[in-house]
Tab-separated table of C-alpha atoms in Angstrom:
chain	number	residue	atom	x	y	z
Q	1	MET	CA	-38.042	-5.385	-24.662
Q	2	SER	CA	-38.605	-9.348	-25.697
Q	3	GLU	CA	-38.224	-11.871	-23.362
Q	4	GLY	CA	-34.990	-12.978	-24.996
Q	5	HIS	CA	-33.932	-9.539	-23.493
Q	6	ALA	CA	-35.097	-10.204	-20.048
Q	7	ALA	CA	-33.548	-13.644	-19.475
Q	8	TYR	CA	-30.205	-15.329	-20.349
Q	9	PRO	CA	-29.101	-14.647	-24.213
Q	10	LYS	CA	-30.622	-17.015	-26.720
Q	11	ASP	CA	-28.161	-16.413	-29.185
Q	12	PRO	CA	-25.858	-19.897	-29.639
Q	13	ALA	CA	-22.643	-18.312	-30.161
Q	14	VAL	CA	-23.000	-16.345	-26.579
Q	15	HIS	CA	-22.506	-19.935	-25.442
Q	16	ALA	CA	-20.408	-21.484	-27.901
Q	17	ALA	CA	-17.516	-23.494	-26.361
Q	18	PRO	CA	-14.150	-22.957	-26.989
Q	19	VAL	CA	-12.447	-24.436	-30.046
Q	20	ALA	CA	-10.537	-27.688	-28.496
Q	21	GLY	CA	-6.931	-27.477	-27.696
Q	22	PRO	CA	-4.288	-30.137	-26.134
Q	23	VAL	CA	-5.971	-32.065	-23.222
Q	24	GLU	CA	-4.493	-30.487	-20.049
Q	25	THR	CA	-3.869	-33.703	-17.392
Q	26	GLN	CA	-1.920	-31.508	-14.752
Q	27	PRO	CA	-2.576	-28.672	-13.185
Q	28	PRO	CA	-0.065	-25.671	-13.270
Q	29	ALA	CA	2.316	-25.458	-10.139
Q	30	ASN	CA	1.223	-22.080	-9.809
Q	31	PRO	CA	-2.376	-21.982	-10.350
Q	32	LYS	CA	-3.942	-18.692	-11.500
Q	33	VAL	CA	-6.508	-17.311	-8.904
Q	34	VAL	CA	-10.050	-15.364	-9.697
Q	35	LEU	CA	-11.692	-13.980	-7.138
Q	36	GLN	CA	-15.233	-13.094	-7.616
Q	37	ARG	CA	-15.581	-9.298	-6.979
Q	38	GLY	CA	-17.555	-6.232	-8.059
Q	39	LEU	CA	-16.290	-3.323	-10.496
Q	40	TYR	CA	-13.803	-0.618	-9.265
Q	41	PHE	CA	-14.203	2.884	-10.087
Q	42	GLU	CA	-12.185	2.737	-13.091
Q	43	GLU	CA	-13.875	-0.226	-14.115
Q	44	LEU	CA	-17.011	1.037	-14.303
Q	45	GLN	CA	-18.115	2.031	-17.774
Q	46	LEU	CA	-20.662	5.022	-18.229
Q	47	GLY	CA	-23.611	3.891	-20.532
Q	48	THR	CA	-22.993	0.401	-20.033
Q	49	VAL	CA	-25.727	-2.015	-19.727
Q	50	TYR	CA	-24.966	-4.140	-16.926
Q	51	GLN	CA	-27.349	-7.165	-16.728
Q	52	HIS	CA	-27.795	-8.944	-13.792
Q	53	ARG	CA	-28.345	-12.950	-13.741
Q	54	PRO	CA	-30.075	-15.016	-12.785
Q	55	GLY	CA	-33.569	-13.819	-12.050
Q	56	ARG	CA	-35.408	-14.212	-9.110
Q	57	THR	CA	-38.700	-15.672	-9.121
Q	58	MET	CA	-41.083	-13.851	-6.672
Q	59	THR	CA	-43.142	-16.093	-4.146
Q	60	GLU	CA	-45.902	-15.904	-2.075
Q	61	ALA	CA	-43.601	-16.906	1.060
Q	62	ASP	CA	-41.455	-13.889	0.104
Q	63	ASN	CA	-44.066	-11.510	0.206
Q	64	VAL	CA	-45.517	-12.647	3.474
Q	65	GLN	CA	-42.182	-12.769	5.050
Q	66	PHE	CA	-41.027	-9.637	3.752
Q	67	THR	CA	-44.083	-7.823	4.758
Q	68	THR	CA	-44.581	-9.082	8.000
Q	69	MET	CA	-41.100	-9.222	9.002
Q	70	THR	CA	-41.132	-5.336	8.425
Q	71	MET	CA	-44.418	-4.829	10.676
Q	72	ASN	CA	-46.340	-3.538	7.132
Q	73	THR	CA	-49.748	-4.566	7.720
Q	74	GLN	CA	-51.047	-3.708	4.089
Q	75	ALA	CA	-53.716	-5.796	2.993
Q	76	LEU	CA	-52.491	-5.487	-0.731
Q	77	HIS	CA	-50.100	-7.837	0.269
Q	78	LEU	CA	-51.513	-10.134	3.133
Q	79	ASP	CA	-55.115	-10.559	2.187
Q	80	ALA	CA	-55.820	-12.615	-0.720
Q	81	ALA	CA	-59.476	-12.126	-0.706
Q	82	TRP	CA	-59.733	-8.436	-0.013
Q	83	SER	CA	-56.938	-8.072	-2.956
Q	84	ALA	CA	-59.261	-10.179	-5.176
Q	85	GLU	CA	-61.645	-7.534	-5.295
Q	86	GLN	CA	-59.140	-4.550	-5.913
Q	87	PRO	CA	-58.096	-3.034	-9.229
Q	88	PHE	CA	-55.343	-5.727	-10.110
Q	89	GLY	CA	-57.337	-8.503	-8.704
Q	90	GLN	CA	-54.873	-10.018	-6.609
Q	91	ARG	CA	-52.100	-9.345	-3.969
Q	92	LEU	CA	-48.982	-7.573	-5.172
Q	93	MET	CA	-45.470	-8.042	-4.218
Q	94	ASN	CA	-44.297	-5.320	-1.693
Q	95	SER	CA	-42.222	-2.863	-3.550
Q	96	MET	CA	-39.563	-2.957	-0.907
Q	97	PHE	CA	-39.143	-6.116	-1.631
Q	98	THR	CA	-39.181	-5.295	-5.141
Q	99	LEU	CA	-36.528	-2.506	-4.716
Q	100	SER	CA	-34.356	-4.627	-2.237
Q	101	THR	CA	-33.942	-7.648	-4.984
Q	102	MET	CA	-33.441	-5.127	-7.583
Q	103	VAL	CA	-30.180	-3.604	-5.405
Q	104	GLY	CA	-29.115	-7.152	-4.227
Q	105	GLN	CA	-29.223	-8.594	-8.051
Q	106	SER	CA	-26.341	-5.901	-8.827
Q	107	VAL	CA	-23.960	-7.132	-6.064
Q	108	ALA	CA	-22.215	-9.745	-7.182
Q	109	GLN	CA	-21.296	-7.927	-10.516
Q	110	LEU	CA	-20.806	-4.597	-9.524
Q	111	THR	CA	-20.333	-4.086	-5.884
Q	112	GLN	CA	-19.025	-7.240	-4.018
Q	113	GLY	CA	-15.760	-6.121	-2.117
Q	114	THR	CA	-15.583	-2.794	-4.243
Q	115	ILE	CA	-17.810	-0.536	-2.426
Q	116	VAL	CA	-17.250	1.647	0.081
Q	117	ALA	CA	-21.025	2.785	1.359
Q	118	GLN	CA	-24.128	3.434	-0.386
Q	119	LEU	CA	-24.743	7.375	-0.121
Q	120	GLY	CA	-28.466	7.059	-1.473
Q	121	MET	CA	-31.209	6.779	-3.628
Q	122	THR	CA	-33.991	8.622	-5.522
Q	123	ASP	CA	-36.295	8.784	-8.203
Q	124	ILE	CA	-37.748	5.209	-7.157
Q	125	SER	CA	-40.907	4.227	-9.115
Q	126	PHE	CA	-42.925	0.972	-9.750
Q	127	PRO	CA	-44.682	1.922	-12.913
Q	128	HIS	CA	-45.905	-1.687	-13.173
Q	129	PRO	CA	-47.038	-4.203	-10.162
Q	130	LEU	CA	-44.983	-7.272	-9.653
Q	131	PHE	CA	-47.232	-10.570	-8.696
Q	132	HIS	CA	-46.347	-13.915	-7.104
Q	133	GLY	CA	-44.710	-16.066	-9.266
Q	134	ASP	CA	-43.398	-13.241	-11.633
Q	135	THR	CA	-39.343	-13.228	-12.064
Q	136	LEU	CA	-37.347	-10.060	-11.875
Q	137	TYR	CA	-34.706	-9.315	-13.983
Q	138	THR	CA	-32.586	-6.146	-12.829
Q	139	GLU	CA	-30.088	-4.199	-15.103
Q	140	THR	CA	-28.074	-1.243	-14.046
Q	141	VAL	CA	-26.568	1.574	-16.082
Q	142	VAL	CA	-24.035	3.897	-14.671
Q	143	VAL	CA	-24.762	7.411	-15.533
Q	144	GLU	CA	-22.359	9.406	-13.555
Q	145	LYS	CA	-19.100	8.835	-11.559
Q	146	ARG	CA	-16.501	11.139	-10.384
Q	147	LEU	CA	-13.410	11.453	-7.948
Q	148	SER	CA	-14.521	12.110	-4.411
Q	149	ALA	CA	-13.165	15.568	-3.672
Q	150	SER	CA	-13.073	14.814	0.183
Q	151	ARG	CA	-11.839	11.058	-0.013
Q	152	PRO	CA	-8.682	10.464	-1.759
Q	153	GLY	CA	-8.760	6.696	-3.363
Q	154	GLN	CA	-12.502	6.755	-3.532
Q	155	GLY	CA	-14.956	7.938	-6.386
Q	156	ILE	CA	-18.923	8.342	-6.211
Q	157	VAL	CA	-21.007	6.275	-8.953
Q	158	VAL	CA	-24.373	7.336	-9.463
Q	159	MET	CA	-26.108	4.200	-10.958
Q	160	GLU	CA	-29.906	3.516	-12.389
Q	161	HIS	CA	-31.405	0.017	-11.470
Q	162	ILE	CA	-34.294	-1.061	-13.841
Q	163	GLY	CA	-36.433	-3.861	-12.941
Q	164	ARG	CA	-38.412	-6.314	-15.422
Q	165	ASN	CA	-40.730	-9.099	-14.850
Q	166	GLN	CA	-40.079	-12.170	-17.196
Q	167	SER	CA	-41.976	-10.002	-20.243
Q	168	GLY	CA	-39.748	-7.428	-20.151
Q	169	VAL	CA	-42.129	-4.860	-18.674
Q	170	VAL	CA	-40.450	-2.432	-16.316
Q	171	VAL	CA	-41.597	-3.078	-12.551
Q	172	GLY	CA	-38.835	-0.996	-10.823
Q	173	LYS	CA	-36.778	1.698	-11.348
Q	174	ALA	CA	-34.479	3.353	-8.462
Q	175	SER	CA	-31.216	5.868	-9.017
Q	176	ARG	CA	-28.280	4.929	-6.810
Q	177	SER	CA	-25.394	6.796	-5.375
Q	178	ALA	CA	-22.488	4.431	-4.234
Q	179	LEU	CA	-18.927	5.246	-2.925
Q	180	PHE	CA	-16.511	2.853	-4.753
Q	181	TRP	CA	-12.878	2.203	-3.994
Q	182	LEU	CA	-10.430	2.980	-7.009
Q	183	LEU	CA	-8.451	0.296	-8.199
Q	184	PRO	CA	-5.470	-0.659	-5.696
Q	185	THR	CA	-1.761	0.559	-6.395
Q	186	GLU	CA	1.242	-1.268	-5.942
Q	187	GLN	CA	1.981	0.660	-2.699
Q	188	ASP	CA	-1.540	-0.379	-1.509
């Protein structure tokens, strides 16, 4: 995947301004209200790739704080001199921070206010290291969804999160199951 796919779209048509119309000088009497939220069960589409932006540049401070906050004493995250003599020649970002950030990057677009609960994660892998100064971009693909048999008004969604660095190299993957609300009905 090229860098253009990992970051914001570079196609100028994607960012084209709308055709100019009449200039509005007064707000409407009853303005439209747009609530930032995730997607309800019915709005999630199988196979769609949801790209989450902005990316997150990972810093040394992030790595040291997260690693020490979670009581992880792994020298690969904390000891620059020792890590310089290891196969990657430098400290690695804590993989649990990478995973947490991948999930976090998906919240605003997919689950904000529409998730009931996270059910679990499987198939977690980190095929390439993430280093200080790398930028993490995450995308999510909905791979399965079904109505809950035991919880009316809710559905189970399985999502695959894929994290890439600024060069498009996959640095993390995780399959995540979550319970979502169905779209509210008039009687709700």
